[in-house]
XYZ file of C-alpha atoms in Angstrom:
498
model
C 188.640 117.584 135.350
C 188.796 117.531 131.278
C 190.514 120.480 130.493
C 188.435 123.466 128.900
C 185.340 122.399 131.280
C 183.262 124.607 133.002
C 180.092 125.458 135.368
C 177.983 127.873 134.034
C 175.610 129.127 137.025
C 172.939 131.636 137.526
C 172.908 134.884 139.801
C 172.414 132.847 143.083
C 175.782 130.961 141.928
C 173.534 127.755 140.887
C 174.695 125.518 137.855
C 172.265 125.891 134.915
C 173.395 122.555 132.793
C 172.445 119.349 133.052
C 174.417 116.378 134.558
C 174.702 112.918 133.744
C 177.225 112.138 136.362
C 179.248 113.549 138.989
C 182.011 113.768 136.534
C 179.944 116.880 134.767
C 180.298 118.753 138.241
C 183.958 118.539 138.528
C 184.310 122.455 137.966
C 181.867 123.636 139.949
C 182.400 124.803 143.741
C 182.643 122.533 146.240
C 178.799 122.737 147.436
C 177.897 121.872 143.697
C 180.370 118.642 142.685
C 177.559 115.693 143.271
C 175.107 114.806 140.221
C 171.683 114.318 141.397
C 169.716 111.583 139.210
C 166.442 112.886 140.332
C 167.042 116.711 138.692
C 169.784 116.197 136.454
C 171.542 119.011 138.254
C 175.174 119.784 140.433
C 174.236 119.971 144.303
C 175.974 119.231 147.112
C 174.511 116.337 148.154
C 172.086 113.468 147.774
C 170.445 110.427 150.072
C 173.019 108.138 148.439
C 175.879 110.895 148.035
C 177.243 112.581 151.046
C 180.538 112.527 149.716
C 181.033 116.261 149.854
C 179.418 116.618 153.549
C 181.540 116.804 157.060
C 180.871 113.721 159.000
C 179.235 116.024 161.122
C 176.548 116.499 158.225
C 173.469 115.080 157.093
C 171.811 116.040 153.292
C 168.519 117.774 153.290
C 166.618 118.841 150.477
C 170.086 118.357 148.453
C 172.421 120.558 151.074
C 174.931 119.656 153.618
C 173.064 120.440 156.997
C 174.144 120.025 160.603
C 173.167 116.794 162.382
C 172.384 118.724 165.173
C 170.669 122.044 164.904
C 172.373 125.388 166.808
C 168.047 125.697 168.446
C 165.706 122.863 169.110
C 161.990 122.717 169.581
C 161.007 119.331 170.256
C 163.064 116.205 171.053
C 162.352 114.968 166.904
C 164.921 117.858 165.858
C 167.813 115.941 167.439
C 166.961 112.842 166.694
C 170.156 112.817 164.341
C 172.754 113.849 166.885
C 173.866 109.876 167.533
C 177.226 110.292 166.210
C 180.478 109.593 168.540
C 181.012 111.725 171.076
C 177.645 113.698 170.868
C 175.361 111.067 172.042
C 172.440 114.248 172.382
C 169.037 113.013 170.991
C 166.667 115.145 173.554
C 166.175 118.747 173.631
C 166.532 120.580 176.841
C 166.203 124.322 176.914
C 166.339 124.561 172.893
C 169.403 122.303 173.162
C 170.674 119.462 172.063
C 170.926 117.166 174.939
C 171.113 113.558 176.171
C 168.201 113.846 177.994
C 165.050 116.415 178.345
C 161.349 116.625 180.577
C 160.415 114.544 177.615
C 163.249 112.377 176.809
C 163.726 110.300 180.181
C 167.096 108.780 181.142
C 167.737 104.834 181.744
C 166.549 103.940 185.128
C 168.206 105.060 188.227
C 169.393 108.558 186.679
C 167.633 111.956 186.505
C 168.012 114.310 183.967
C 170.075 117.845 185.072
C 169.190 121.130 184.121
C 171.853 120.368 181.467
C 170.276 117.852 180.233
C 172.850 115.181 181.261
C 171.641 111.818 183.071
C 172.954 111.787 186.511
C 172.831 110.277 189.155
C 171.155 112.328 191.890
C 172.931 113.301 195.227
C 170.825 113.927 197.747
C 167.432 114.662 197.723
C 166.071 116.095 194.309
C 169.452 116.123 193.494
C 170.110 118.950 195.970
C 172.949 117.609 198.079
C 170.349 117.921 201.199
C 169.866 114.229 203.085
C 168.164 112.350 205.738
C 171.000 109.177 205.572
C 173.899 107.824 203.579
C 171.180 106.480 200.951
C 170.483 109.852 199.620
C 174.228 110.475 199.315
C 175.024 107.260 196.700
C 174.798 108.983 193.737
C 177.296 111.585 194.784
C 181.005 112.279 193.408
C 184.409 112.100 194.578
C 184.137 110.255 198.714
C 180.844 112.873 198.944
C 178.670 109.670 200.125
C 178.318 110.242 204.280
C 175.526 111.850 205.250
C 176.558 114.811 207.882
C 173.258 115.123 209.701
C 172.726 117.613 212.403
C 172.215 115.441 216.312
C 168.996 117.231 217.212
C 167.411 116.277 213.894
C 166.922 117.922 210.683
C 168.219 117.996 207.123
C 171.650 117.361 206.742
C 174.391 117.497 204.276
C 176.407 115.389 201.729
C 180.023 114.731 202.325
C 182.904 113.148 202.671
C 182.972 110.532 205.087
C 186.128 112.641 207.149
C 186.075 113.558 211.080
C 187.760 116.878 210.212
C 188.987 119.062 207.833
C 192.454 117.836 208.316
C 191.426 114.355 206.628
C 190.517 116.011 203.439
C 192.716 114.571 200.916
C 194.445 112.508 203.723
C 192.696 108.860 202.151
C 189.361 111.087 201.900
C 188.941 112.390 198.276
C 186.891 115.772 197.585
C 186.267 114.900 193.949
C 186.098 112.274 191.911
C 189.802 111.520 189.380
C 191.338 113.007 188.102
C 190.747 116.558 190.183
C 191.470 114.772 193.571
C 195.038 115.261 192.870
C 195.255 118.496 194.400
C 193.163 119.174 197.844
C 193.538 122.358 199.132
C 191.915 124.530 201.782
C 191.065 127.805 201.735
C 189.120 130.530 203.163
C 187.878 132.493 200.219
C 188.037 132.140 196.440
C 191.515 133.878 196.452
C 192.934 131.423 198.301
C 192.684 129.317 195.150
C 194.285 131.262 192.483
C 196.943 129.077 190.779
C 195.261 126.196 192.379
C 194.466 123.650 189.594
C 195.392 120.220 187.970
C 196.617 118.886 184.580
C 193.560 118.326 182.857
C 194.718 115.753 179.922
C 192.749 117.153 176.974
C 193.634 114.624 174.250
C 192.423 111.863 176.467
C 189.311 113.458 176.876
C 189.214 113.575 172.914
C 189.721 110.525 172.440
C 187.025 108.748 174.771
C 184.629 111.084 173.463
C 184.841 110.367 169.961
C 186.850 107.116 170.093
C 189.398 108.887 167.549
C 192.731 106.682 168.482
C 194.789 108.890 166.472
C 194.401 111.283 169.276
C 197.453 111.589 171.252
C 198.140 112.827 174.629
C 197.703 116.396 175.101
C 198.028 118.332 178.698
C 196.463 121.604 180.175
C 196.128 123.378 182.972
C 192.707 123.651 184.418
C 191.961 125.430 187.462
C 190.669 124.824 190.751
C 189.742 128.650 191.288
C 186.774 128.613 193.657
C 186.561 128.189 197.222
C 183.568 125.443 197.963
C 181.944 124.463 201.476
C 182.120 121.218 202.267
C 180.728 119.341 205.114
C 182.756 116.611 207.152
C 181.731 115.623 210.607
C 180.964 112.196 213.022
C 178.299 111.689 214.888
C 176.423 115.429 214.769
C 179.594 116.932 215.162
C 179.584 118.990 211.403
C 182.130 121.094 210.465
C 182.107 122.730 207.314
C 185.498 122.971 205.533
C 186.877 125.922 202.690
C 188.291 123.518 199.538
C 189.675 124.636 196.419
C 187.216 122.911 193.606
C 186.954 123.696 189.754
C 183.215 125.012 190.177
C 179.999 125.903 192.078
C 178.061 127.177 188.669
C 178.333 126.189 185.101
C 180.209 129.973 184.468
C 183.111 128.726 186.867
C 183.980 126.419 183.722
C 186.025 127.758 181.149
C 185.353 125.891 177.536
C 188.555 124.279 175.511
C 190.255 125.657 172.552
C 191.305 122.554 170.931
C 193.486 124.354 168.507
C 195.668 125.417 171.841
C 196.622 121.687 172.154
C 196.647 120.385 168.559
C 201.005 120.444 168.222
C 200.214 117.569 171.471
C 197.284 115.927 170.169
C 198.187 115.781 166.826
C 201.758 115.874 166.843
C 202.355 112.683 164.256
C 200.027 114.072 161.766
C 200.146 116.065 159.270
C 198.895 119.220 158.968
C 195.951 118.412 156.043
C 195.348 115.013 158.266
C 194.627 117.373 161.500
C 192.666 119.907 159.438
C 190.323 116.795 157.450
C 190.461 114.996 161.991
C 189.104 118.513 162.951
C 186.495 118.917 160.646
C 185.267 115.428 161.685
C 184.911 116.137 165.048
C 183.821 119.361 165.183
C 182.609 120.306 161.703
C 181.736 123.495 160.544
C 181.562 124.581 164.661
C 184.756 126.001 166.550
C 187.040 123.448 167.719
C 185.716 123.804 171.465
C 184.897 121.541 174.069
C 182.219 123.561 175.997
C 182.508 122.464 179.286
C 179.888 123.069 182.321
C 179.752 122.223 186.038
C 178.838 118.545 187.208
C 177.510 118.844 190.585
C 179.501 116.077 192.966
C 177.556 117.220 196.115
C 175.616 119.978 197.703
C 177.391 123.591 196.102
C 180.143 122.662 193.982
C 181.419 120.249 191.200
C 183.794 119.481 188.578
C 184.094 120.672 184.684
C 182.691 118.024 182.446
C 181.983 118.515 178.529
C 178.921 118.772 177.293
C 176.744 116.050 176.055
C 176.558 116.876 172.494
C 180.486 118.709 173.499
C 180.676 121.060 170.482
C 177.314 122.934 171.352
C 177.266 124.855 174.608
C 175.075 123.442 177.190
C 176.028 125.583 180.497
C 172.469 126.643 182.101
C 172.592 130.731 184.305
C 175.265 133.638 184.453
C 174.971 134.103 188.082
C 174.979 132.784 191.237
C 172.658 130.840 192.376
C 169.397 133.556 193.229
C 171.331 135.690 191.458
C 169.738 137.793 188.184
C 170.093 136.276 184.833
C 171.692 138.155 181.760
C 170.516 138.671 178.615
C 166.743 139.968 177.563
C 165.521 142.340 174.531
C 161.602 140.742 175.008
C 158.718 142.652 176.005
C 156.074 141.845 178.969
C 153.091 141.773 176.543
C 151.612 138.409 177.542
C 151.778 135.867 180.852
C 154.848 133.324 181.620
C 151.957 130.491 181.092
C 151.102 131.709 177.798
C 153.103 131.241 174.319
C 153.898 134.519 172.570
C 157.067 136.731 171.907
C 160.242 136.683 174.092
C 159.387 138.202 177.081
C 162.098 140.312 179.436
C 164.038 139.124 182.260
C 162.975 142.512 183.956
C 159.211 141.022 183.817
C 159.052 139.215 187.046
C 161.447 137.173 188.958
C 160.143 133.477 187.022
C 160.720 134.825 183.759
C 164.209 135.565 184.829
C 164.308 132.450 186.682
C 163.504 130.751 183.106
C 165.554 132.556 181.098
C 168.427 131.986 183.047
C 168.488 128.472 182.903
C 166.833 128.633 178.759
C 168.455 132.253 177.631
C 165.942 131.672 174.157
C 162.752 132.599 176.052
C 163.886 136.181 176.621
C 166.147 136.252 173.208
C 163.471 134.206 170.593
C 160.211 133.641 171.596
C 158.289 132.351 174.529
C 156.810 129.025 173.295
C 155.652 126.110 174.437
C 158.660 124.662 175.668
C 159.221 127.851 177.521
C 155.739 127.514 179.117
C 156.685 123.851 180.259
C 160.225 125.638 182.312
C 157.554 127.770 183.898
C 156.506 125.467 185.377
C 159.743 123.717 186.363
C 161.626 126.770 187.505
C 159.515 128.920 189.293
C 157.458 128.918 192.396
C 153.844 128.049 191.312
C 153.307 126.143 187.722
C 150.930 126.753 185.175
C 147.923 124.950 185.145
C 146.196 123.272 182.529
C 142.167 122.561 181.958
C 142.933 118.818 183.401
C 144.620 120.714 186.592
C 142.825 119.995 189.254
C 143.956 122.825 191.356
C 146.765 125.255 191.564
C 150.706 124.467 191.822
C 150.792 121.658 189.513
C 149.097 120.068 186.045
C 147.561 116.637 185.685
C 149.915 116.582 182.057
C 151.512 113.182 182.821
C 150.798 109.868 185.193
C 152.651 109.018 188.481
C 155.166 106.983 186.386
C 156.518 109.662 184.398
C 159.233 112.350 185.074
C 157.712 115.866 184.298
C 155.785 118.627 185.174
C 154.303 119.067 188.900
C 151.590 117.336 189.482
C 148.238 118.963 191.589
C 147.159 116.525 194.282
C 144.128 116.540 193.077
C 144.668 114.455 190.190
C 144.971 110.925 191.816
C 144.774 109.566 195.053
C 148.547 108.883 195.201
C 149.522 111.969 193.480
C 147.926 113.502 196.848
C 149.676 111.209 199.110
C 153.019 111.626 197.363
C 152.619 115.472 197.532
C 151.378 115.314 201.245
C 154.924 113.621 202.036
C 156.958 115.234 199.311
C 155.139 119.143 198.690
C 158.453 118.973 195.907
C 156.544 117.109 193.789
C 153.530 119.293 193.206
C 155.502 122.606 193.917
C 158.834 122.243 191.729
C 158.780 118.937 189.001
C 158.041 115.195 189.011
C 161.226 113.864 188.968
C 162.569 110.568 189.108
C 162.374 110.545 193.285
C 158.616 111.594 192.912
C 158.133 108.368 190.827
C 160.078 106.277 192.902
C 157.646 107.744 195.837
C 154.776 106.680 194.089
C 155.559 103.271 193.583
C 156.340 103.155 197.248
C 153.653 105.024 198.597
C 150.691 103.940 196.001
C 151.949 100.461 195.169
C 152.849 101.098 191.836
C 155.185 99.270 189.545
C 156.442 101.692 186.783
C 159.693 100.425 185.892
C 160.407 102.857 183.632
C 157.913 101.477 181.044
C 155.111 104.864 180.529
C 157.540 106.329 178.752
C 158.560 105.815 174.857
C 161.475 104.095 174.717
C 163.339 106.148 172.722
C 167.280 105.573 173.946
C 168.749 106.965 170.331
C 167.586 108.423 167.078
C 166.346 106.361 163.829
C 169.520 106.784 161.909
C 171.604 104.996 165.044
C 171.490 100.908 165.467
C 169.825 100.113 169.148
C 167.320 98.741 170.727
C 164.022 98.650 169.960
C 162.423 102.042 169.457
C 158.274 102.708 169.914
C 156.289 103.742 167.162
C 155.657 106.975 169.290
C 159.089 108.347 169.339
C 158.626 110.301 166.225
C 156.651 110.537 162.546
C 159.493 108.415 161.341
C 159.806 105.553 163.566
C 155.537 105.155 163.596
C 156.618 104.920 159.692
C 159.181 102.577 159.897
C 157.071 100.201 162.510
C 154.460 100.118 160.567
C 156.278 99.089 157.540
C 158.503 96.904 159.724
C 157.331 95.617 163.187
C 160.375 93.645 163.791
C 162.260 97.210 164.224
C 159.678 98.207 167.230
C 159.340 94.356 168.804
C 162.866 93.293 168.410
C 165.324 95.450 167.827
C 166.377 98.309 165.781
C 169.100 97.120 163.594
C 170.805 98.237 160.089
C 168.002 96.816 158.081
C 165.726 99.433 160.298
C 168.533 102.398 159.800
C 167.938 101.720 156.173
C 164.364 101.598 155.923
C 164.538 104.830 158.050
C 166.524 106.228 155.025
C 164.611 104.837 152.597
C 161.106 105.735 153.893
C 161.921 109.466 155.823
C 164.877 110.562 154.191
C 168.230 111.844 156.156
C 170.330 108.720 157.227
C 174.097 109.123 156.071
């Protein structure tokens, strides 16, 4: 900067001078070095000017703000978290997610109480089946169905005669934690069980970083798991050493434990400037939570969206949640102020998998887990009865539906009572079209596969304010395709694209 030049501010540390060019701002603090045209004054940012933002940032009303918010409300708040390696445009339990009730995956996945698109094992994603079909979208060799002989429900598994074939050919879990298969008895058996987790791999495929080098851990394998291996009715269930049964089996990643490996030919201002790409203003954590492979345990995967913690419960599964502070002043199906896990067993159903309902407030998205989580939903005034709502068609993921809405909501619920007791999920759909001779193809629901600010395909007018506003100014954007020219006109016409 010239020499002898200053930045005179005010109490709240604001510059009081006008600016004429960045140049002016060169003594002010770092939130205060950009010149904005509009006001004449130092800020930290502008639409055109996010030079003094982390990547991580966006500029709103003239300040460096997070892409993606710590708390969501509605799907539109993380609209902006497109950036590489935290793909999480949908807000699930007042996170940032890939996918939400109201942010449907691509076809042939279901969204997980995570908000991750899966692909479900068993039926409703339970790890229960009737045949091998309901076992495809399971982990690891977990694709047999082990069925009892007289009939019934049976169990996802490895396709293994015994428990002496496990890890014989016959993989537990998927790579890389099928390099160590051990049995046990009970979770001690497992201590010092675990695998070399390769950290700096996992880096670098999230945020396709290449500077990333190797970088090793160890990750344990600390829990002992049934699983269920059998031929023809004969099932035995077998004690194995896996990673998880519930997201608090995972233990997040300290990046700056591993940065001498994964940074190693860098130097120590280059690592600091990598980190604060990555992770920005957040610590340098990979927050991990459990993937389910098959019925009652699973591996550690990061979070979608890995710097923001998506892990759903503290306990067992049936078990009491943690947290609370709220009150019992108003009724699950009504919005209001946090309510108490000690209420009643569905608020602490909710607020185990969505800790804000009992910490912040009980709003609407709260209302909507009600629903979802506990044993009989709210209704609504199009309900047309009790257990279920009459909020969304027979294409659509959701809600329960009551039978009495439609003549093939009824039939699907008289074959599946899931559907109009728990959530209309993507098997309920499938059911429908089935059952009722529907062809949904995944086409009732907005297409909205990424935010405005990210290049993609085309987006629908009802994804949010600002693609209706960009459509209407540009139909190509919501016919075609949503390209750079629609990115732009997003940042022109709504304001936040970097």
């Amino acid at each position: 900067m010239p020499e002898g030049q200053t930045c005179a501010t005010d109490s709240h540390g604001e510059p009081t001078f006008t600016c004429a060019s960045n140049a002016d701002c060169a003594a002010c603090d770092p939130m205060h070095q950009v010149c904005d045209p509009a006001s004449s004054k130092c800020v930290a940012c502008t639409t055109n000017d996010t030079s003094q933002c982390l990547s991580t940032d966006l500029c709103l009303a003239n300040k460096c703000d997070s892409k993606c918010p710590a708390t969501c409300d509605v799907d539109n708040d993380c609209a902006n978290c497109t950036g590489a390696g935290y793909e999480a445009p949908a807000c699930n339990a007042h996170k940032c997610a890939e996918c939400s009730p109201t942010y449907a995956c691509p076809a042939g996945l279901t969204c997980s109480a995570q908000g991750t698109c899966i692909a479900e094992c068993g039926t409703h994603n339970s790890g229960a089946c009737e045949s091998d079909a309901d076992c495809a979208g399971c982990g690891g060799d977990a694709t047999t169905c082990h069925a009892p002989i007289n009939g019934g429900a049976g169990t996802c598994g490895p396709s293994a005669a015994g428990c002496s074939d496990l890890g014989n050919g016959v993989a537990v879990l998927p790579d890389p934690w099928d390099e160590v298969t051990n049995l046990c008895s009970e979770d001690g058996d497992c201590s010092g069980v675990g695998i070399e987790l390769n950290v700096g791999k996992m880096l670098r495929d999230l945020t396709g970083i290449d500077d990333i080098g190797d970088a090793n851990i160890d990750y344990g394998m600390n829990v002992c798991a049934a699983v269920t291996v059998g031929i023809g009715g004969n099932e035995v269930s077998c004690g194995v050493c896996v990673p998880c049964q519930v997201d608090t089996d995972c233990n997040d990643i300290d990046i700056d434990q591993v940065t001498g490996q994964a940074f190693g030919g860098l130097g120590q201002l280059a690592v600091a400037v990598l980190l604060d790409q990555i992770f920005g203003q957040n610590d340098h954590k990979v927050h991990m939570y459990c993937e389910q492979v098959a019925g009652g345990y699973g591996v550690c995967s990061p979070c979608p969206g890995f710097i923001y913690d998506c892990s759903v419960g503290t306990e067992e599964p049936g078990g009491s949640s943690s947290g609370g502070g709220g009150s019992c002043d108003h009724d699950e199906c009504e919005v209001g102020g946090a309510l108490d896990v000690s209420c009643n067993a569905c608020a602490a159903d909710v607020c185990d998998v969505d800790p804000y309902c009992c910490a912040n407030s009980w709003d609407a998205t709260c209302v909507q887990e009600t629903s979802m989580y506990c044993s009989s939903a709210c209704g609504s005034s199009s309900s047309g009865g009790s257990g279920g709502s009459c909020a969304h068609d027979e294409c659509d993921t959701g809600l329960a539906l009551t039978a009495s809405c439609s003549s093939c909501a009824d039939t699907v619920c008289n074959q599946d009572p899931f559907c109009c007791d728990n959530s209309w999920d993507s098997q309920c759909v499938g059911e429908a079209e089935s059952a009722c001779g529907l062809s949904c193809g995944g086409s009732s629901a907005p297409v909205c596969q990424h935010g405005t600010c990210a290049e993609g395909v085309a987006l629908e007018a009802a994804c949010s304010p600002c693609a209706s506003t960009v459509c209407a100014d540009d139909p190509y954007c919501c016919d075609t395709a949503w390209d750079g020219t629609c990115v732009n006109e997003a940042d022109t016409l709504c304001g936040g694209c970097i």
